[in-house]
Short mmCIF file of C-alpha atoms and ligand atoms in Angstrom, two decimals:
data_model
loop_
_atom_site.label_atom_id
_atom_site.label_comp_id
_atom_site.label_asym_id
_atom_site.label_seq_id
_atom_site.Cartn_x
_atom_site.Cartn_y
_atom_site.Cartn_z
CA UNK A 1 25.88 87.99 -45.26
CA UNK A 2 23.55 90.96 -45.80
CA UNK A 3 24.72 94.31 -47.14
CA UNK A 4 22.90 97.21 -45.51
CA UNK A 5 20.88 99.53 -47.78
CA UNK A 6 22.76 102.58 -46.51
CA UNK A 7 26.04 100.92 -47.54
CA UNK A 8 24.68 100.15 -51.01
CA UNK A 9 23.68 103.80 -51.36
CA UNK A 10 27.14 104.92 -50.31
CA UNK A 11 28.80 102.57 -52.83
CA UNK A 12 26.48 103.97 -55.51
CA UNK A 13 27.36 107.52 -54.55
CA UNK A 14 31.03 106.56 -54.94
CA UNK A 15 30.33 105.17 -58.43
CA UNK A 16 29.85 108.02 -60.92
CA UNK A 17 28.36 105.73 -63.60
CA UNK A 18 25.40 104.81 -61.38
CA UNK A 19 23.93 108.27 -62.08
CA UNK A 20 23.98 107.68 -65.83
CA UNK A 21 23.20 104.05 -66.60
CA UNK A 22 21.56 100.95 -65.22
CA UNK A 23 24.59 98.75 -65.57
CA UNK A 24 23.98 95.02 -65.90
CA UNK A 25 27.16 94.34 -67.84
CA UNK A 26 29.42 93.70 -64.89
CA UNK A 27 30.65 90.44 -66.37
CA UNK A 28 31.84 92.52 -69.34
CA UNK A 29 33.31 95.50 -67.55
CA UNK A 30 31.93 96.81 -64.26
CA UNK A 31 31.61 100.49 -63.35
CA UNK A 32 34.70 101.52 -61.41
CA UNK A 33 34.37 103.37 -58.09
CA UNK A 34 35.85 106.87 -57.77
CA UNK A 35 39.06 105.85 -55.95
CA UNK A 36 39.99 103.67 -58.93
CA UNK A 37 39.40 106.39 -61.51
CA UNK A 38 41.12 109.03 -59.35
CA UNK A 39 44.17 106.83 -58.79
CA UNK A 40 44.69 106.21 -62.51
CA UNK A 41 44.05 109.78 -63.63
CA UNK A 42 46.25 111.29 -60.92
CA UNK A 43 49.09 108.93 -61.79
CA UNK A 44 48.92 109.76 -65.50
CA UNK A 45 49.00 113.48 -64.72
CA UNK A 46 52.01 113.03 -62.41
CA UNK A 47 53.75 110.94 -65.03
CA UNK A 48 53.34 113.68 -67.62
CA UNK A 49 54.81 116.21 -65.21
CA UNK A 50 57.67 114.24 -63.68
CA UNK A 51 58.69 111.61 -66.21
CA UNK A 52 57.62 107.95 -66.39
CA UNK A 53 60.76 106.36 -64.95
CA UNK A 54 61.18 109.01 -62.28
CA UNK A 55 57.62 108.63 -61.03
CA UNK A 56 57.81 104.82 -61.12
CA UNK A 57 60.93 105.01 -58.88
CA UNK A 58 59.19 107.39 -56.51
CA UNK A 59 56.06 105.24 -56.34
CA UNK A 60 57.80 101.86 -56.14
CA UNK A 61 56.39 101.12 -52.66
CA UNK A 62 52.82 101.74 -53.77
CA UNK A 63 53.30 99.47 -56.77
CA UNK A 64 54.81 96.82 -54.49
CA UNK A 65 51.77 97.07 -52.23
CA UNK A 66 49.50 96.00 -55.10
CA UNK A 67 51.04 92.50 -54.91
CA UNK A 68 50.10 92.44 -51.24
CA UNK A 69 46.53 93.52 -51.98
CA UNK A 70 46.02 90.85 -54.64
CA UNK A 71 47.62 88.27 -52.34
CA UNK A 72 45.19 89.23 -49.57
CA UNK A 73 42.26 88.89 -51.97
CA UNK A 74 43.27 85.29 -52.69
CA UNK A 75 44.80 84.34 -49.33
CA UNK A 76 48.15 83.89 -51.08
CA UNK A 77 51.65 85.34 -50.64
CA UNK A 78 52.85 88.40 -52.60
CA UNK A 79 55.56 86.26 -54.24
CA UNK A 80 52.82 84.04 -55.72
CA UNK A 81 51.35 86.95 -57.71
CA UNK A 82 52.13 88.25 -61.19
CA UNK A 83 50.51 91.44 -62.48
CA UNK A 84 49.52 91.32 -66.13
CA UNK A 85 47.40 93.03 -68.79
CA UNK A 86 44.31 90.82 -68.56
CA UNK A 87 43.08 87.35 -67.66
CA UNK A 88 44.00 85.84 -71.01
CA UNK A 89 47.68 86.79 -70.73
CA UNK A 90 47.72 85.46 -67.17
CA UNK A 91 46.23 82.14 -68.18
CA UNK A 92 48.40 81.79 -71.28
CA UNK A 93 51.57 82.44 -69.28
CA UNK A 94 50.95 79.25 -67.28
CA UNK A 95 49.35 77.10 -69.95
CA UNK A 96 51.97 77.74 -72.61
CA UNK A 97 54.75 77.06 -70.11
CA UNK A 98 53.53 73.47 -69.81
CA UNK A 99 55.03 70.72 -71.98
CA UNK A 100 52.78 68.06 -73.47
CA UNK A 101 53.63 64.84 -75.27
CA UNK A 102 51.57 62.68 -77.62
CA UNK A 103 48.80 60.98 -75.66
CA UNK A 104 48.97 63.37 -72.69
CA UNK A 105 45.46 64.28 -71.56
CA UNK A 106 44.12 67.72 -70.71
CA UNK A 107 40.83 67.61 -68.79
CA UNK A 108 38.50 70.57 -69.04
CA UNK A 109 34.83 71.39 -68.53
CA UNK A 110 31.76 71.85 -70.69
CA UNK A 111 31.39 75.52 -69.75
CA UNK A 112 34.98 76.30 -70.82
CA UNK A 113 35.82 79.74 -72.25
CA UNK A 114 36.69 80.10 -75.94
CA UNK A 115 40.24 81.41 -75.56
CA UNK A 116 41.19 78.55 -73.25
CA UNK A 117 39.61 75.92 -75.49
CA UNK A 118 41.35 77.36 -78.57
CA UNK A 119 44.67 77.10 -76.72
CA UNK A 120 44.04 73.43 -75.84
CA UNK A 121 43.14 72.69 -79.44
CA UNK A 122 46.25 74.44 -80.71
CA UNK A 123 48.54 72.60 -78.31
CA UNK A 124 46.77 69.30 -79.05
CA UNK A 125 47.29 69.86 -82.77
CA UNK A 126 50.98 70.59 -82.31
CA UNK A 127 51.89 68.00 -79.68
CA UNK A 128 49.45 65.09 -80.02
CA UNK A 129 48.02 65.76 -76.56
CA UNK A 130 44.31 65.03 -76.17
CA UNK A 131 41.63 67.42 -74.91
CA UNK A 132 38.79 65.81 -72.96
CA UNK A 133 35.64 67.49 -71.73
CA UNK A 134 34.50 66.18 -68.36
CA UNK A 135 30.75 65.49 -68.10
CA UNK A 136 28.35 67.75 -66.26
CA UNK A 137 26.17 66.36 -63.50
CA UNK A 138 22.37 66.78 -63.53
CA UNK A 139 22.66 70.35 -62.20
CA UNK A 140 25.01 71.40 -65.01
CA UNK A 141 28.17 71.74 -62.94
CA UNK A 142 31.33 69.66 -63.47
CA UNK A 143 30.62 66.07 -62.48
CA UNK A 144 33.37 65.47 -59.95
CA UNK A 145 32.78 61.70 -59.98
CA UNK A 146 33.30 61.64 -63.76
CA UNK A 147 36.47 63.71 -63.34
CA UNK A 148 37.76 61.20 -60.78
CA UNK A 149 37.00 58.27 -63.11
CA UNK A 150 39.02 59.80 -65.91
CA UNK A 151 42.23 60.20 -63.94
CA UNK A 152 45.28 58.17 -64.86
CA UNK A 153 48.99 58.82 -65.30
CA UNK A 154 48.44 60.41 -68.73
CA UNK A 155 46.37 63.25 -67.30
CA UNK A 156 48.80 66.18 -67.20
CA UNK A 157 46.44 69.06 -66.48
CA UNK A 158 43.01 69.78 -65.04
CA UNK A 159 41.95 73.18 -66.31
CA UNK A 160 38.49 74.60 -65.77
CA UNK A 161 36.54 77.81 -65.65
CA UNK A 162 35.15 78.63 -62.21
CA UNK A 163 32.27 80.83 -63.42
CA UNK A 164 31.60 80.76 -67.17
CA UNK A 165 31.11 83.87 -69.28
CA UNK A 166 27.73 82.53 -70.44
CA UNK A 167 25.83 81.85 -67.24
CA UNK A 168 25.28 81.85 -63.50
CA UNK A 169 26.92 78.49 -62.87
CA UNK A 170 29.62 78.22 -60.20
CA UNK A 171 31.67 75.09 -60.77
CA UNK A 172 32.64 73.08 -57.67
CA UNK A 173 36.25 74.27 -57.79
CA UNK A 174 37.09 73.18 -54.25
CA UNK A 175 36.05 69.59 -54.89
CA UNK A 176 37.94 69.61 -58.19
CA UNK A 177 40.98 70.99 -56.35
CA UNK A 178 40.80 68.15 -53.88
CA UNK A 179 40.69 65.54 -56.66
CA UNK A 180 43.60 67.25 -58.45
CA UNK A 181 45.68 67.42 -55.28
CA UNK A 182 45.08 63.74 -54.47
CA UNK A 183 46.14 62.75 -58.00
CA UNK A 184 49.04 65.25 -58.01
CA UNK A 185 47.84 66.79 -61.30
CA UNK A 186 48.28 70.56 -61.79
CA UNK A 187 44.97 72.43 -61.47
CA UNK A 188 44.60 75.67 -63.44
CA UNK A 189 41.54 77.72 -62.51
CA UNK A 190 40.10 80.47 -64.71
CA UNK A 191 38.63 82.78 -62.07
CA UNK A 192 38.05 85.65 -64.46
CA UNK A 193 34.34 85.90 -63.62
CA UNK A 194 34.55 84.85 -59.98
CA UNK A 195 37.28 87.26 -58.82
CA UNK A 196 35.55 90.20 -57.19
CA UNK A 197 32.16 88.54 -56.84
CA UNK A 198 32.98 85.37 -54.89
CA UNK A 199 35.19 84.97 -51.86
CA UNK A 200 38.26 83.21 -53.30
CA UNK A 201 40.89 81.45 -51.24
CA UNK A 202 43.60 79.54 -53.08
CA UNK A 203 44.22 77.28 -50.09
CA UNK A 204 40.61 76.22 -49.98
CA UNK A 205 40.44 75.95 -53.79
CA UNK A 206 43.71 74.01 -53.84
CA UNK A 207 44.47 75.34 -57.31
CA UNK A 208 48.06 75.53 -58.54
CA UNK A 209 47.37 78.55 -60.70
CA UNK A 210 44.52 81.05 -60.97
CA UNK A 211 43.96 83.78 -63.55
CA UNK A 212 41.73 86.84 -63.37
CA UNK A 213 41.10 90.24 -64.88
CA UNK A 214 40.74 93.70 -63.35
CA UNK A 215 37.82 95.17 -65.22
CA UNK A 216 35.05 92.65 -64.53
CA UNK A 217 33.66 92.02 -61.04
CA UNK A 218 36.70 93.63 -59.42
CA UNK A 219 35.74 97.00 -60.89
CA UNK A 220 39.33 97.81 -61.85
CA UNK A 221 40.62 99.55 -64.98
CA UNK A 222 40.61 97.86 -68.36
CA UNK A 223 43.96 96.42 -69.42
CA UNK A 224 44.78 94.90 -66.02
CA UNK A 225 44.89 91.34 -64.77
CA UNK A 226 46.74 89.07 -62.40
CA UNK A 227 47.94 85.53 -61.97
CA UNK A 228 48.49 83.37 -58.92
CA UNK A 229 51.00 80.54 -59.22
CA UNK A 230 51.82 78.28 -56.29
CA UNK A 231 55.50 77.89 -55.37
CA UNK A 232 55.24 74.18 -56.23
CA UNK A 233 53.99 74.74 -59.78
CA UNK A 234 56.31 77.62 -60.54
CA UNK A 235 59.34 75.57 -59.57
CA UNK A 236 58.32 73.08 -62.26
CA UNK A 237 57.59 75.63 -65.01
CA UNK A 238 59.82 77.79 -67.14
CA UNK A 239 57.87 80.52 -68.94
CA UNK A 240 57.57 80.11 -72.71
CA UNK A 241 58.86 83.67 -73.08
CA UNK A 242 61.43 85.51 -70.98
CA UNK A 243 62.71 89.06 -70.83
CA UNK A 244 65.08 91.09 -68.65
CA UNK A 245 62.43 91.30 -65.90
CA UNK A 246 61.39 87.64 -65.75
CA UNK A 247 65.05 86.62 -66.00
CA UNK A 248 68.49 88.18 -65.44
CA UNK A 249 71.25 88.09 -68.04
CA UNK A 250 73.95 87.08 -65.59
CA UNK A 251 76.84 86.55 -68.05
CA UNK A 252 77.17 86.81 -71.85
CA UNK A 253 76.14 83.17 -72.28
CA UNK A 254 73.88 82.76 -69.25
CA UNK A 255 70.63 83.80 -67.70
CA UNK A 256 68.79 83.10 -64.50
CA UNK A 257 65.03 82.89 -64.26
CA UNK A 258 63.20 84.85 -61.57
CA UNK A 259 61.98 82.68 -58.67
CA UNK A 260 58.73 84.44 -57.81
CA UNK A 261 55.57 84.49 -59.91
CA UNK A 262 56.98 87.63 -61.53
CA UNK A 263 58.76 85.27 -63.88
CA UNK A 264 55.45 85.39 -65.77
CA UNK A 265 55.50 89.17 -66.15
CA UNK A 266 57.21 91.45 -68.66
CA UNK A 267 59.11 94.58 -67.75
CA UNK A 268 56.99 97.27 -69.34
CA UNK A 269 53.55 98.14 -68.04
CA UNK A 270 51.22 100.96 -67.28
CA UNK A 271 51.86 101.74 -63.61
CA UNK A 272 48.84 104.01 -63.40
CA UNK A 273 46.67 101.03 -64.30
CA UNK A 274 48.55 98.77 -61.90
CA UNK A 275 47.80 101.21 -59.07
CA UNK A 276 44.20 101.44 -60.27
CA UNK A 277 43.95 97.66 -60.01
CA UNK A 278 45.36 97.88 -56.48
CA UNK A 279 42.76 100.52 -55.59
CA UNK A 280 40.00 98.28 -56.96
CA UNK A 281 41.19 95.28 -54.95
CA UNK A 282 41.49 97.39 -51.78
CA UNK A 283 37.99 98.73 -52.37
CA UNK A 284 36.58 95.22 -52.78
CA UNK A 285 38.38 94.05 -49.63
CA UNK A 286 36.94 96.96 -47.70
CA UNK A 287 33.40 96.26 -48.90
CA UNK A 288 34.12 92.63 -48.00
CA UNK A 289 33.95 89.65 -50.34
CA UNK A 290 31.44 87.66 -48.26
CA UNK A 291 29.08 90.67 -48.28
CA UNK A 292 29.60 91.18 -52.03
CA UNK A 293 28.97 87.52 -52.74
CA UNK A 294 25.82 87.50 -50.61
CA UNK A 295 24.30 90.55 -52.24
CA UNK A 296 25.24 89.67 -55.82
CA UNK A 297 23.84 86.16 -55.43
CA UNK A 298 20.57 87.37 -53.87
CA UNK A 299 20.01 90.12 -56.44
CA UNK A 300 20.63 87.71 -59.32
CA UNK A 301 18.19 85.21 -57.79
CA UNK A 302 15.56 87.98 -57.65
CA UNK A 303 16.19 88.82 -61.29
CA UNK A 304 15.88 85.15 -62.35
CA UNK A 305 12.64 84.82 -60.43
CA UNK A 306 11.14 87.88 -62.15
CA UNK A 307 12.35 86.72 -65.57
CA UNK A 308 10.83 83.27 -65.08
CA UNK A 309 7.48 84.91 -64.40
CA UNK A 310 7.51 86.58 -67.84
CA UNK A 311 5.76 84.93 -70.76
CA UNK A 312 8.10 83.93 -73.55
CA UNK A 313 11.28 84.29 -71.49
CA UNK A 314 13.57 81.34 -70.73
CA UNK A 315 16.32 81.55 -68.12
CA UNK A 316 19.31 79.36 -69.02
CA UNK A 317 21.52 79.47 -65.91
CA UNK A 318 22.70 76.13 -64.59
CA UNK A 319 24.39 74.88 -61.47
CA UNK A 320 23.76 73.77 -57.94
CA UNK A 321 25.34 77.01 -56.84
CA UNK A 322 24.67 80.19 -58.83
CA UNK A 323 26.20 83.65 -58.93
CA UNK A 324 25.58 87.14 -60.38
CA UNK A 325 25.47 86.26 -64.08
CA UNK A 326 21.94 85.83 -65.44
CA UNK A 327 21.31 84.61 -68.99
CA UNK A 328 18.04 84.31 -70.83
CA UNK A 329 16.44 84.23 -74.24
CA UNK A 330 13.00 85.29 -75.47
CA UNK A 331 10.80 83.60 -78.06
CA UNK A 332 9.94 86.94 -79.68
CA UNK A 333 13.25 88.74 -80.23
CA UNK A 334 16.84 87.69 -80.89
CA UNK A 335 19.25 88.44 -78.04
CA UNK A 336 21.02 91.23 -79.96
CA UNK A 337 17.72 93.07 -80.45
CA UNK A 338 16.81 92.75 -76.79
CA UNK A 339 20.20 94.13 -75.83
CA UNK A 340 19.91 97.06 -78.28
CA UNK A 341 16.41 97.97 -77.14
CA UNK A 342 17.34 97.78 -73.47
CA UNK A 343 20.29 100.06 -74.25
CA UNK A 344 17.89 102.64 -75.69
CA UNK A 345 16.19 102.63 -72.27
CA UNK A 346 19.55 103.23 -70.56
CA UNK A 347 20.00 99.62 -69.46
CA UNK A 348 23.32 97.91 -70.25
CA UNK A 349 23.35 94.17 -70.89
CA UNK A 350 25.40 92.04 -73.28
CA UNK A 351 25.00 89.05 -75.59
CA UNK A 352 26.67 85.65 -75.13
CA UNK A 353 27.22 83.75 -78.35
CA UNK A 354 28.09 80.22 -79.36
CA UNK A 355 31.65 81.20 -80.37
CA UNK A 356 32.45 82.17 -76.78
CA UNK A 357 31.64 78.69 -75.41
CA UNK A 358 31.19 76.03 -78.08
CA UNK A 359 31.10 73.00 -75.78
CA UNK A 360 28.23 74.47 -73.79
CA UNK A 361 26.21 76.17 -76.56
CA UNK A 362 26.51 73.16 -78.85
CA UNK A 363 25.89 70.68 -76.04
CA UNK A 364 22.69 72.41 -74.91
CA UNK A 365 21.85 73.71 -78.41
CA UNK A 366 21.44 77.22 -77.06
CA UNK A 367 20.50 80.33 -79.04
CA UNK A 368 22.36 83.60 -78.48
CA UNK A 369 21.69 84.66 -74.88
CA UNK A 370 21.04 88.01 -73.28
CA UNK A 371 23.40 88.32 -70.33
CA UNK A 372 22.43 90.57 -67.43
CA UNK A 373 25.21 90.44 -64.86
CA UNK A 374 24.39 92.13 -61.57
CA UNK A 375 26.75 93.70 -59.06
CA UNK A 376 26.35 94.70 -55.43
CA UNK A 377 25.84 98.34 -56.41
CA UNK A 378 22.80 97.43 -58.50
CA UNK A 379 19.45 97.78 -56.76
CA UNK A 380 16.15 95.91 -56.57
CA UNK A 381 14.63 98.92 -58.30
CA UNK A 382 17.03 98.55 -61.25
CA UNK A 383 16.12 94.87 -61.48
CA UNK A 384 12.45 95.90 -61.74
CA UNK A 385 13.37 98.47 -64.42
CA UNK A 386 14.98 95.72 -66.47
CA UNK A 387 12.10 93.28 -66.21
CA UNK A 388 9.56 96.09 -66.71
CA UNK A 389 11.28 97.22 -69.89
CA UNK A 390 11.48 93.64 -71.09
CA UNK A 391 7.75 93.18 -70.47
CA UNK A 392 7.05 96.22 -72.67
CA UNK A 393 9.39 94.93 -75.38
CA UNK A 394 7.69 91.56 -75.52
CA UNK A 395 4.08 92.71 -75.37
C1 PLP B 1 36.35 87.51 -69.92
C2 PLP B 1 36.83 86.12 -69.67
C3 PLP B 1 38.16 85.77 -69.92
C4 PLP B 1 39.13 86.70 -70.61
O1 PLP B 1 39.46 87.79 -69.81
P1 PLP B 1 40.29 88.99 -70.45
O2 PLP B 1 40.56 89.91 -69.32
O3 PLP B 1 39.43 89.58 -71.52
O4 PLP B 1 41.54 88.43 -71.02
C5 PLP B 1 38.58 84.51 -69.56
N1 PLP B 1 37.74 83.63 -69.00
C6 PLP B 1 36.44 83.92 -68.75
C7 PLP B 1 35.57 82.89 -68.12
C8 PLP B 1 35.94 85.18 -69.09
O5 PLP B 1 34.66 85.46 -68.87
#
């Protein structure tokens, strides 16, 4: 689906940061649109005037509506959604609720994110469970046939990253979901980089749980995130930690755990940020996820094409299907220097390092990578600015 130029210009006009920087760090933290900033700031001002509890009571319906917005984004039900501080807390809430025994197998992917891998290794160390990395196919995505071969009754979890932090790869999550569903193995999907740039639908993905953050492609405030948990999985899981919001102290010696996905939340949170997240999700829904996905994918493909034409530049993105994250290295300058020099020219990028994805960096023996992650509000002209500046740097 094509996004019209006049719409892109309008979205840019509604994004104050577009006037100040060329922002290609959307996989780090995207520029928020005005409605998001205004929502958060207005709420904080009201809170200071009226009192935190009093305002939260008065705004309860608006807060409740955020669950509906996130549910719409994922084609889920509001009861399937927990609102959290970030993607990591969302993911941990599900993973650390699972119980593993010696010999249980956790299947993950080569492009897996550091925090998730560290959690597997910790749990493996403490329980005797085994972490296994499923092979990639020749395009660099998860090899679904290899995944299928590995399944047996000891496999207790399939847990993969949809879009990795370190590249444009989109893993075949729907096919993985189908395999997981057939084998009746829980499927946990890290959608931190895909939420807000790809059209996600938990029924199509057939995941049992999905975690994401607010600040990346969704353009929400920092310090926000959410979690989807299917009714089936949440019935089987008791959170590792409970409080008076995720459970009720029903009698001096008893408690009852919440039934909805809110059992993975805690009571205290920043309601201004929660509403800001809701505003970001509503904004994305209004722009339209198919249109966002189409534009982000096309713009990133243009950037890759221009980078490949430069002498001494190597593009490292893998996958049959690719998205808005573009990674490259140069034979002249280390990634950190490229990033710093681009920043001097008003162009934001970031650096992906081995410690953020050991399986992938070690497997492919990659150097540090410059990551330029495009969004729909970026323009073809900004892409040319980036590659033009890079040409100057390398000449
Ligand atoms: C950024 C990232 C995370 C962590 O998200 P936070 O919001 O920082 O907790 C998890 N997975 C992937 C793939 C990421 O890129």
